[in-house]
Amino acid sequence: MTDLCEVGMDDLWSVTTLLLQVWFSVMIGLIMIPAMFGLSLGVTSVYIQILVKILEWSTLRIQRGHRDRPTLPVPAPLPNGLIQREGGSMEHEMGELRRYRTQSISRGEFALSDSFYFYRKGLESIVDDQVTQRFSSEELVSWNLLTRTNHNFHYISLRLTVIWGLGVIIRYCVLFPLRITLAIIGLSWLVIGTSLVGFLPNRRVKNWLSELVHLMCYRICARGLSATIQYHNKNNKPQKGGICVANHTSPIDIVILANDGCYAMVGQSHSGLMGVIQRSMVRSCPHVWFERSEMRDRHAVTSRLRAHVAAKSNLPILIFPEGTCINNTSVMMFKKGSFEIGGTIYPVAIKYDPRFGDAFWNSAKYNMVSYLLRMMTSWAIVVNVWYLPPMTRQEGEDATKFANRVKSAIAHQGGLLDMAWDGSLKRDKVKEEFKEHQQKMYSSMVVGKKARTSQEPHTESTKR
């Protein structure tokens, strides 16, 4: 009996060893090596095409189920503006309200009808809040076989349930182990490779090897997410000595962009595993990491970034001026600090396809580990990246107007809503200066001075 047990254990160990050898051989030969050299065997493209067919079939099946069973709840429509907003200025809209008074009011006088303007704006903000909905995941029109992305799914058919069950097995038992293995290999190679390159003297060979190591690591990590990335207008790619600015949806934005070129990262220094990665990266490449105390010193940050840009041999700086993650339906206010540095700005628009997985990181709801788990158990990451023509500040244009011009270009190219709201509203209260801005506008209008017309982004702040 003991001999039989030993033989059985030996056979089990042999089978396990064989499976691991096949696993790593397939992963290294068909995924890692092609990824390191920027090649594709077309497996991911075929996988995405199969997914599209399955999702189209499931959508039709759900629609037919709703027709055959009227008792099933109908999916709620996506929020697309519950009310129709007036597009005029404060002065124009209040003038319209005053027209209905039988007694005329001279300039410098308060009219009780003026209060209805503020009542209406407050109610509009309560009924149809256009800001806070940008900080939650986008609800899809149809179910994509990920239970977490649609709250309207109810049992419809056995076939659809079986397809969903098979999807769970594939995503958690096949894709997740493969992706976590690739992520560990990519990050390990990033730490080891950049640390080794860091021992070389500062010459052209070191820079070339540093860029090669970064590209290889990010490409392996991108394959670990089953990322399908389509780059457009590559002739506008950011150049050395420039500043690359992009809309921000997720921490993996860095992986998506660095998969096609190297960048100098900007951010706060961390401890732990993130600190180990940062310290190894900065040995081989001039990334710009700030201590927590320095981050509060705006002039110190600007001077360090300006010094980096002044060296035309340095990699372009990658900055996300929104300062927080937005759910990829809009672009919110760009902080002007990035546009005070000087130099050439290279705008980049990033647009994810939510059908295959929700790339948005809701940091108020999920920590980094939970978010990465969701990413690695999604179907795939499908994204389009547009490189826009380089832009510079025009004569007489201040940093704020320049930032708004760049933001509008990114929003237009990516098909995103251009919003003037500050992304810091995700965690902070509305600044007092926004409220004071409304008060000054109304005061100047009452006393007879010309009021500014660009007030719409601030009217909703009275509600918050």
Short mmCIF file of C-alpha atoms in Angstrom, two decimals:
data_model
loop_
_atom_site.label_atom_id
_atom_site.label_comp_id
_atom_site.label_asym_id
_atom_site.label_seq_id
_atom_site.Cartn_x
_atom_site.Cartn_y
_atom_site.Cartn_z
CA MET A 1 0.00 0.00 0.00
CA THR A 2 2.86 2.35 0.84
CA ASP A 3 4.51 1.63 -2.51
CA LEU A 4 1.27 2.39 -4.34
CA CYS A 5 0.94 5.70 -2.51
CA GLU A 6 4.50 6.64 -3.37
CA VAL A 7 3.95 5.73 -7.02
CA GLY A 8 0.73 7.77 -7.04
CA MET A 9 2.47 10.79 -5.52
CA ASP A 10 5.32 10.49 -8.03
CA ASP A 11 2.83 10.36 -10.90
CA LEU A 12 0.95 13.36 -9.52
CA TRP A 13 4.17 15.32 -9.14
CA SER A 14 5.24 14.39 -12.69
CA VAL A 15 1.90 15.53 -14.12
CA THR A 16 2.03 18.78 -12.12
CA THR A 17 5.58 19.46 -13.28
CA LEU A 18 4.61 18.77 -16.89
CA LEU A 19 1.62 21.12 -16.68
CA LEU A 20 3.78 23.89 -15.19
CA GLN A 21 6.36 23.43 -17.93
CA VAL A 22 3.69 23.66 -20.62
CA TRP A 23 2.14 26.68 -18.85
CA PHE A 24 5.38 28.65 -18.67
CA SER A 25 6.49 27.56 -22.15
CA VAL A 26 3.27 28.83 -23.70
CA MET A 27 3.37 32.03 -21.63
CA ILE A 28 7.00 32.81 -22.46
CA GLY A 29 6.96 31.68 -26.09
CA LEU A 30 3.57 33.03 -27.18
CA ILE A 31 3.10 36.05 -24.90
CA MET A 32 6.22 37.39 -23.22
CA ILE A 33 8.78 37.23 -26.05
CA PRO A 34 6.45 38.75 -28.69
CA ALA A 35 5.38 41.41 -26.16
CA MET A 36 8.99 42.35 -25.34
CA PHE A 37 9.65 43.15 -28.99
CA GLY A 38 6.31 44.80 -29.68
CA LEU A 39 5.02 41.93 -31.81
CA SER A 40 1.56 40.37 -31.87
CA LEU A 41 0.55 36.87 -32.96
CA GLY A 42 -3.05 37.99 -33.40
CA VAL A 43 -4.40 35.84 -30.53
CA THR A 44 -5.80 38.84 -28.62
CA SER A 45 -7.51 40.18 -31.76
CA VAL A 46 -9.24 36.84 -32.35
CA TYR A 47 -10.20 36.73 -28.67
CA ILE A 48 -11.76 40.20 -28.89
CA GLN A 49 -13.69 39.28 -32.05
CA ILE A 50 -15.12 36.20 -30.33
CA LEU A 51 -16.08 38.34 -27.34
CA VAL A 52 -17.89 40.82 -29.58
CA LYS A 53 -19.95 38.02 -31.15
CA ILE A 54 -20.86 36.56 -27.74
CA LEU A 55 -21.83 39.97 -26.32
CA GLU A 56 -23.97 40.73 -29.39
CA TRP A 57 -25.74 37.38 -28.99
CA SER A 58 -26.34 37.98 -25.27
CA THR A 59 -27.74 41.44 -25.99
CA LEU A 60 -30.21 40.03 -28.52
CA ARG A 61 -31.15 37.24 -26.12
CA ILE A 62 -31.84 39.72 -23.31
CA GLN A 63 -33.94 41.90 -25.60
CA ARG A 64 -35.96 38.89 -26.75
CA GLY A 65 -36.40 37.80 -23.14
CA HIS A 66 -37.90 41.19 -22.28
CA ARG A 67 -40.33 40.89 -25.22
CA ASP A 68 -41.36 37.34 -24.29
CA ARG A 69 -41.65 38.08 -20.58
CA PRO A 70 -43.11 41.55 -20.06
CA THR A 71 -42.94 41.09 -16.29
CA LEU A 72 -39.15 41.41 -16.39
CA PRO A 73 -37.94 44.87 -15.33
CA VAL A 74 -36.87 46.97 -18.28
CA PRO A 75 -33.28 48.24 -17.98
CA ALA A 76 -33.16 51.81 -16.80
CA PRO A 77 -32.06 54.29 -19.47
CA LEU A 78 -28.68 55.89 -19.16
CA PRO A 79 -28.65 59.40 -17.70
CA ASN A 80 -28.45 61.75 -20.63
CA GLY A 81 -29.71 64.99 -19.17
CA LEU A 82 -32.99 64.90 -17.25
CA ILE A 83 -33.73 68.55 -17.82
CA GLN A 84 -33.12 71.12 -20.51
CA ARG A 85 -30.81 73.85 -19.28
CA GLU A 86 -30.77 77.43 -20.43
CA GLY A 87 -27.53 78.37 -22.13
CA GLY A 88 -27.62 82.12 -21.56
CA SER A 89 -25.68 84.29 -19.14
CA MET A 90 -26.87 85.38 -15.72
CA GLU A 91 -27.55 88.89 -17.01
CA HIS A 92 -29.60 87.62 -19.94
CA GLU A 93 -31.70 85.16 -17.94
CA MET A 94 -32.43 87.67 -15.17
CA GLY A 95 -33.32 90.22 -17.80
CA GLU A 96 -35.90 87.78 -19.17
CA LEU A 97 -37.38 87.35 -15.69
CA ARG A 98 -37.59 91.11 -15.17
CA ARG A 99 -39.41 91.61 -18.49
CA TYR A 100 -42.56 90.07 -17.07
CA ARG A 101 -42.84 92.73 -14.35
CA THR A 102 -45.41 95.44 -15.01
CA GLN A 103 -43.30 97.98 -13.15
CA SER A 104 -39.85 98.68 -14.55
CA ILE A 105 -36.80 98.49 -12.33
CA SER A 106 -33.92 100.86 -12.78
CA ARG A 107 -30.29 99.83 -12.56
CA GLY A 108 -28.88 99.51 -9.07
CA GLU A 109 -32.12 98.12 -7.64
CA PHE A 110 -32.81 94.62 -6.38
CA ALA A 111 -35.72 92.72 -7.93
CA LEU A 112 -37.41 89.90 -6.06
CA SER A 113 -37.72 88.01 -9.34
CA ASP A 114 -33.91 87.71 -9.42
CA SER A 115 -34.11 85.07 -6.68
CA PHE A 116 -35.98 82.73 -9.04
CA TYR A 117 -32.84 82.48 -11.15
CA PHE A 118 -30.87 81.07 -8.20
CA TYR A 119 -33.77 78.81 -7.17
CA ARG A 120 -33.91 77.32 -10.63
CA LYS A 121 -30.15 76.76 -10.85
CA GLY A 122 -30.13 75.05 -7.47
CA LEU A 123 -33.02 72.76 -8.42
CA GLU A 124 -31.36 71.92 -11.74
CA SER A 125 -28.24 70.87 -9.89
CA ILE A 126 -30.19 68.69 -7.46
CA VAL A 127 -32.30 66.99 -10.12
CA ASP A 128 -29.58 66.51 -12.71
CA ASP A 129 -26.15 66.65 -11.06
CA GLN A 130 -23.62 66.66 -13.89
CA VAL A 131 -20.57 66.46 -11.62
CA THR A 132 -20.79 63.67 -9.04
CA GLN A 133 -21.97 61.15 -11.65
CA ARG A 134 -18.51 61.50 -13.23
CA PHE A 135 -17.01 59.87 -10.13
CA SER A 136 -18.92 56.57 -10.43
CA SER A 137 -18.70 53.77 -12.99
CA GLU A 138 -20.58 54.21 -16.23
CA GLU A 139 -23.68 52.01 -16.42
CA LEU A 140 -23.83 50.07 -19.68
CA VAL A 141 -26.89 49.91 -21.91
CA SER A 142 -26.58 46.13 -22.20
CA TRP A 143 -25.10 43.44 -19.97
CA ASN A 144 -21.55 42.35 -20.86
CA LEU A 145 -21.65 39.11 -18.84
CA LEU A 146 -19.85 40.79 -15.93
CA THR A 147 -22.32 40.86 -13.05
CA ARG A 148 -20.70 43.92 -11.52
CA THR A 149 -21.35 46.16 -14.54
CA ASN A 150 -25.12 45.96 -14.80
CA HIS A 151 -27.70 45.99 -12.00
CA ASN A 152 -30.66 45.24 -14.28
CA PHE A 153 -29.86 41.58 -15.03
CA HIS A 154 -32.48 39.00 -14.10
CA TYR A 155 -32.68 35.32 -15.02
CA ILE A 156 -33.78 35.06 -18.65
CA SER A 157 -32.66 31.71 -20.07
CA LEU A 158 -30.59 28.66 -19.24
CA ARG A 159 -28.25 29.21 -22.18
CA LEU A 160 -27.43 32.74 -21.12
CA THR A 161 -26.77 31.58 -17.55
CA VAL A 162 -24.50 28.78 -18.80
CA ILE A 163 -22.55 31.27 -20.93
CA TRP A 164 -22.13 33.52 -17.90
CA GLY A 165 -20.96 30.57 -15.78
CA LEU A 166 -18.40 29.54 -18.39
CA GLY A 167 -17.22 33.15 -18.49
CA VAL A 168 -16.66 33.14 -14.73
CA ILE A 169 -14.58 29.94 -15.00
CA ILE A 170 -12.51 31.31 -17.89
CA ARG A 171 -11.91 34.69 -16.27
CA TYR A 172 -11.03 33.43 -12.79
CA CYS A 173 -9.43 30.05 -13.52
CA VAL A 174 -7.58 30.75 -16.78
CA LEU A 175 -7.17 34.47 -17.43
CA PHE A 176 -6.58 35.60 -13.85
CA PRO A 177 -3.67 33.22 -13.09
CA LEU A 178 -2.11 34.05 -16.45
CA ARG A 179 -2.46 37.79 -15.92
CA ILE A 180 -1.18 37.79 -12.35
CA THR A 181 1.86 35.76 -13.46
CA LEU A 182 2.60 38.22 -16.28
CA ALA A 183 2.17 41.18 -13.94
CA ILE A 184 4.60 39.71 -11.40
CA ILE A 185 7.15 38.96 -14.12
CA GLY A 186 6.77 42.43 -15.67
CA LEU A 187 7.18 44.29 -12.38
CA SER A 188 10.05 42.06 -11.25
CA TRP A 189 11.89 42.64 -14.52
CA LEU A 190 11.24 46.39 -14.17
CA VAL A 191 12.88 46.47 -10.73
CA ILE A 192 15.78 44.19 -11.64
CA GLY A 193 16.40 45.62 -15.11
CA THR A 194 16.32 49.29 -14.11
CA SER A 195 18.51 48.58 -11.07
CA LEU A 196 21.15 46.90 -13.23
CA VAL A 197 21.04 49.66 -15.86
CA GLY A 198 21.44 52.20 -13.08
CA PHE A 199 25.01 50.99 -12.44
CA LEU A 200 26.10 52.02 -15.94
CA PRO A 201 27.70 55.44 -16.54
CA ASN A 202 25.49 58.22 -17.85
CA ARG A 203 26.01 57.70 -21.53
CA ARG A 204 23.92 57.09 -24.61
CA VAL A 205 24.06 53.30 -24.09
CA LYS A 206 22.52 53.66 -20.61
CA ASN A 207 19.67 55.77 -21.95
CA TRP A 208 19.01 53.27 -24.74
CA LEU A 209 19.00 50.29 -22.38
CA SER A 210 16.79 52.15 -19.90
CA GLU A 211 14.18 52.87 -22.56
CA LEU A 212 14.37 49.27 -23.78
CA VAL A 213 13.81 47.86 -20.28
CA HIS A 214 10.88 50.21 -19.61
CA LEU A 215 9.22 49.36 -22.92
CA MET A 216 9.60 45.61 -22.40
CA CYS A 217 8.19 45.72 -18.87
CA TYR A 218 5.18 47.86 -19.74
CA ARG A 219 4.40 45.71 -22.78
CA ILE A 220 4.45 42.57 -20.64
CA CYS A 221 2.13 44.26 -18.12
CA ALA A 222 -0.18 45.34 -20.96
CA ARG A 223 -0.42 41.74 -22.16
CA GLY A 224 -1.21 40.82 -18.59
CA LEU A 225 -4.41 42.88 -18.95
CA SER A 226 -5.26 41.49 -22.39
CA ALA A 227 -4.93 45.08 -23.56
CA THR A 228 -5.86 45.86 -27.16
CA ILE A 229 -4.55 49.36 -27.87
CA GLN A 230 -5.10 51.31 -31.06
CA TYR A 231 -2.76 54.30 -31.46
CA HIS A 232 -3.74 57.08 -33.87
CA ASN A 233 -1.65 59.86 -35.44
CA LYS A 234 1.72 58.52 -34.31
CA ASN A 235 3.45 61.38 -36.09
CA ASN A 236 2.30 63.58 -33.17
CA LYS A 237 3.93 61.41 -30.48
CA PRO A 238 5.48 63.41 -27.60
CA GLN A 239 9.14 64.32 -28.15
CA LYS A 240 12.00 64.67 -25.70
CA GLY A 241 12.00 67.92 -23.76
CA GLY A 242 8.21 68.21 -24.04
CA ILE A 243 5.23 67.71 -21.73
CA CYS A 244 2.62 65.04 -22.44
CA VAL A 245 -0.80 65.74 -20.91
CA ALA A 246 -3.73 63.33 -21.04
CA ASN A 247 -7.15 62.75 -19.53
CA HIS A 248 -7.05 60.43 -16.52
CA THR A 249 -9.26 57.39 -15.97
CA SER A 250 -7.11 54.79 -14.27
CA PRO A 251 -3.61 54.06 -12.95
CA ILE A 252 -3.18 51.80 -15.98
CA ASP A 253 -3.21 54.92 -18.17
CA ILE A 254 0.55 54.92 -17.60
CA VAL A 255 0.87 51.34 -18.88
CA ILE A 256 -1.27 52.17 -21.92
CA LEU A 257 0.84 55.19 -22.93
CA ALA A 258 4.24 53.74 -21.96
CA ASN A 259 3.48 50.71 -24.13
CA ASP A 260 4.21 52.91 -27.16
CA GLY A 261 7.00 55.14 -25.83
CA CYS A 262 9.00 56.07 -22.76
CA TYR A 263 8.06 58.92 -20.42
CA ALA A 264 9.45 60.56 -17.32
CA MET A 265 6.91 60.00 -14.58
CA VAL A 266 5.93 62.68 -12.07
CA GLY A 267 4.48 61.88 -8.68
CA GLN A 268 4.82 61.62 -4.94
CA SER A 269 7.42 59.36 -3.37
CA HIS A 270 5.98 56.30 -1.66
CA SER A 271 7.18 53.66 0.75
CA GLY A 272 6.75 49.88 0.60
CA LEU A 273 6.58 48.03 -2.72
CA MET A 274 5.73 51.18 -4.65
CA GLY A 275 8.76 52.89 -3.14
CA VAL A 276 11.03 50.01 -4.23
CA ILE A 277 9.75 50.33 -7.81
CA GLN A 278 10.17 54.13 -7.80
CA ARG A 279 13.73 54.00 -6.47
CA SER A 280 14.77 51.38 -9.01
CA MET A 281 13.20 53.33 -11.91
CA VAL A 282 14.89 56.61 -11.00
CA ARG A 283 18.33 54.94 -11.08
CA SER A 284 18.12 54.44 -14.83
CA CYS A 285 15.82 57.28 -15.92
CA PRO A 286 15.31 60.86 -14.65
CA HIS A 287 11.81 60.43 -13.24
CA VAL A 288 10.62 63.24 -10.98
CA TRP A 289 9.51 62.04 -7.55
CA PHE A 290 8.54 64.53 -4.85
CA GLU A 291 8.47 64.14 -1.11
CA ARG A 292 5.15 64.87 0.60
CA SER A 293 6.49 68.17 1.98
CA GLU A 294 7.63 69.28 -1.49
CA MET A 295 4.24 68.56 -3.05
CA ARG A 296 2.77 71.44 -1.02
CA ASP A 297 5.41 73.82 -2.33
CA ARG A 298 4.07 74.78 -5.72
CA HIS A 299 7.13 76.82 -6.68
CA ALA A 300 9.51 73.97 -5.85
CA VAL A 301 7.51 71.56 -7.99
CA THR A 302 7.36 74.00 -10.90
CA SER A 303 11.08 74.74 -10.76
CA ARG A 304 12.02 71.04 -10.81
CA LEU A 305 9.73 70.35 -13.73
CA ARG A 306 11.01 73.41 -15.59
CA ALA A 307 14.58 72.22 -15.11
CA HIS A 308 13.65 68.80 -16.50
CA VAL A 309 12.01 70.29 -19.59
CA ALA A 310 14.96 72.62 -20.17
CA ALA A 311 17.19 69.58 -20.86
CA LYS A 312 16.08 68.63 -24.36
CA SER A 313 17.66 65.20 -24.02
CA ASN A 314 15.28 64.21 -21.20
CA LEU A 315 12.24 62.08 -21.85
CA PRO A 316 8.90 63.91 -22.13
CA ILE A 317 7.13 64.39 -18.82
CA LEU A 318 3.81 62.56 -18.45
CA ILE A 319 1.23 64.56 -16.48
CA PHE A 320 -2.49 64.07 -15.83
CA PRO A 321 -3.67 67.66 -15.13
CA GLU A 322 -7.11 66.62 -13.83
CA GLY A 323 -5.41 65.38 -10.67
CA THR A 324 -7.87 62.52 -10.15
CA CYS A 325 -9.52 59.68 -12.06
CA ILE A 326 -12.71 60.47 -14.02
CA ASN A 327 -15.00 57.76 -15.41
CA ASN A 328 -13.96 58.30 -19.06
CA THR A 329 -17.20 60.02 -20.05
CA SER A 330 -15.83 63.54 -19.67
CA VAL A 331 -12.74 65.68 -19.14
CA MET A 332 -12.75 67.93 -16.08
CA MET A 333 -10.76 71.04 -15.24
CA PHE A 334 -7.01 70.93 -15.93
CA LYS A 335 -4.83 72.35 -13.16
CA LYS A 336 -2.92 75.29 -14.58
CA GLY A 337 0.39 74.38 -12.91
CA SER A 338 1.32 71.99 -15.72
CA PHE A 339 0.89 74.80 -18.24
CA GLU A 340 3.04 77.34 -16.39
CA ILE A 341 6.23 75.34 -16.89
CA GLY A 342 6.75 76.40 -20.47
CA GLY A 343 7.80 74.30 -23.41
CA THR A 344 5.69 72.34 -25.85
CA ILE A 345 2.54 70.54 -24.75
CA TYR A 346 1.67 67.24 -26.44
CA PRO A 347 -2.03 66.48 -25.78
CA VAL A 348 -3.17 62.84 -25.74
CA ALA A 349 -6.78 61.60 -25.64
CA ILE A 350 -7.51 58.19 -24.08
CA LYS A 351 -10.87 56.47 -24.55
CA TYR A 352 -11.66 53.02 -23.13
CA ASP A 353 -14.33 50.68 -24.48
CA PRO A 354 -16.51 49.86 -21.43
CA ARG A 355 -18.06 46.78 -23.05
CA PHE A 356 -15.08 44.59 -22.14
CA GLY A 357 -14.30 45.97 -18.69
CA ASP A 358 -14.63 49.10 -16.60
CA ALA A 359 -11.19 50.74 -16.46
CA PHE A 360 -12.31 53.57 -14.15
CA TRP A 361 -10.73 53.52 -10.67
CA ASN A 362 -13.19 54.73 -8.06
CA SER A 363 -10.62 55.26 -5.32
CA ALA A 364 -13.34 56.20 -2.83
CA LYS A 365 -14.87 52.74 -3.20
CA TYR A 366 -11.97 50.40 -4.05
CA ASN A 367 -8.39 50.26 -2.87
CA MET A 368 -5.61 49.53 -5.33
CA VAL A 369 -5.59 45.77 -4.71
CA SER A 370 -9.37 45.46 -5.20
CA TYR A 371 -9.20 47.57 -8.33
CA LEU A 372 -6.41 45.49 -9.88
CA LEU A 373 -8.36 42.32 -9.06
CA ARG A 374 -11.34 43.71 -10.98
CA MET A 375 -9.12 44.61 -13.91
CA MET A 376 -7.48 41.19 -14.07
CA THR A 377 -10.83 39.40 -13.95
CA SER A 378 -12.44 41.53 -16.66
CA TRP A 379 -12.71 40.33 -20.24
CA ALA A 380 -10.09 42.67 -21.63
CA ILE A 381 -8.94 46.29 -21.82
CA VAL A 382 -9.76 47.80 -25.20
CA VAL A 383 -8.64 51.40 -25.65
CA ASN A 384 -8.03 54.03 -28.32
CA VAL A 385 -5.23 56.57 -27.96
CA TRP A 386 -5.03 59.71 -30.08
CA TYR A 387 -1.86 61.80 -30.30
CA LEU A 388 -2.88 65.40 -30.97
CA PRO A 389 -0.71 68.05 -32.68
CA PRO A 390 1.68 69.81 -30.26
CA MET A 391 0.43 73.06 -28.72
CA THR A 392 2.16 76.10 -27.23
CA ARG A 393 0.93 79.17 -25.39
CA GLN A 394 -0.23 81.93 -27.66
CA GLU A 395 0.78 85.55 -27.21
CA GLY A 396 -1.21 87.11 -24.38
CA GLU A 397 -2.69 83.77 -23.30
CA ASP A 398 -2.43 82.95 -19.61
CA ALA A 399 -1.94 79.44 -18.19
CA THR A 400 -5.63 78.97 -17.36
CA LYS A 401 -6.85 79.75 -20.87
CA PHE A 402 -4.10 77.58 -22.35
CA ALA A 403 -5.11 74.68 -20.11
CA ASN A 404 -8.76 75.06 -21.17
CA ARG A 405 -7.78 75.11 -24.83
CA VAL A 406 -5.79 71.88 -24.48
CA LYS A 407 -8.60 70.27 -22.47
CA SER A 408 -11.16 71.13 -25.13
CA ALA A 409 -8.99 69.60 -27.84
CA ILE A 410 -8.62 66.35 -25.88
CA ALA A 411 -12.35 66.17 -25.12
CA HIS A 412 -13.30 66.78 -28.74
CA GLN A 413 -10.91 64.14 -30.09
CA GLY A 414 -11.90 61.48 -27.54
CA GLY A 415 -15.64 62.10 -27.82
CA LEU A 416 -15.78 63.16 -24.18
CA LEU A 417 -17.84 65.84 -22.46
CA ASP A 418 -15.83 69.02 -21.85
CA MET A 419 -16.53 70.15 -18.27
CA ALA A 420 -15.13 73.17 -16.44
CA TRP A 421 -15.62 71.64 -12.98
CA ASP A 422 -12.65 70.85 -10.75
CA GLY A 423 -12.04 67.12 -10.24
CA SER A 424 -11.12 67.82 -6.60
CA LEU A 425 -14.89 68.00 -5.92
CA LYS A 426 -14.58 64.22 -5.76
CA ARG A 427 -13.34 64.63 -2.18
CA ASP A 428 -13.44 68.32 -1.28
CA LYS A 429 -16.18 70.89 -0.86
CA VAL A 430 -16.72 73.66 -3.35
CA LYS A 431 -14.21 76.45 -2.89
CA GLU A 432 -15.49 79.68 -1.38
CA GLU A 433 -14.10 81.60 -4.34
CA PHE A 434 -16.64 79.86 -6.60
CA LYS A 435 -19.48 81.15 -4.46
CA GLU A 436 -17.90 84.59 -4.28
CA HIS A 437 -17.65 84.56 -8.07
CA GLN A 438 -21.46 84.24 -8.31
CA GLN A 439 -21.97 87.00 -5.78
CA LYS A 440 -19.61 89.36 -7.61
CA MET A 441 -21.30 88.67 -10.93
CA TYR A 442 -24.73 89.45 -9.52
CA SER A 443 -23.45 92.52 -7.70
CA SER A 444 -21.80 93.91 -10.83
CA MET A 445 -24.97 93.29 -12.81
CA VAL A 446 -27.18 95.07 -10.28
CA VAL A 447 -24.95 98.13 -10.01
CA GLY A 448 -24.84 98.40 -13.80
CA LYS A 449 -21.45 96.93 -14.68
CA LYS A 450 -21.08 94.34 -17.42
CA ALA A 451 -21.26 90.83 -15.99
CA ARG A 452 -19.16 88.04 -17.28
CA THR A 453 -20.96 85.51 -19.37
CA SER A 454 -18.81 82.46 -18.57
CA GLN A 455 -20.68 81.59 -15.37
CA GLU A 456 -22.29 78.23 -16.10
CA PRO A 457 -19.63 76.01 -14.44
CA HIS A 458 -20.06 77.90 -11.18
CA THR A 459 -23.83 78.06 -10.85
CA GLU A 460 -24.16 74.52 -9.57
CA SER A 461 -21.73 75.25 -6.75
CA THR A 462 -24.52 77.04 -4.85
CA LYS A 463 -26.20 73.67 -4.44
CA ARG A 464 -23.11 72.02 -2.99
#
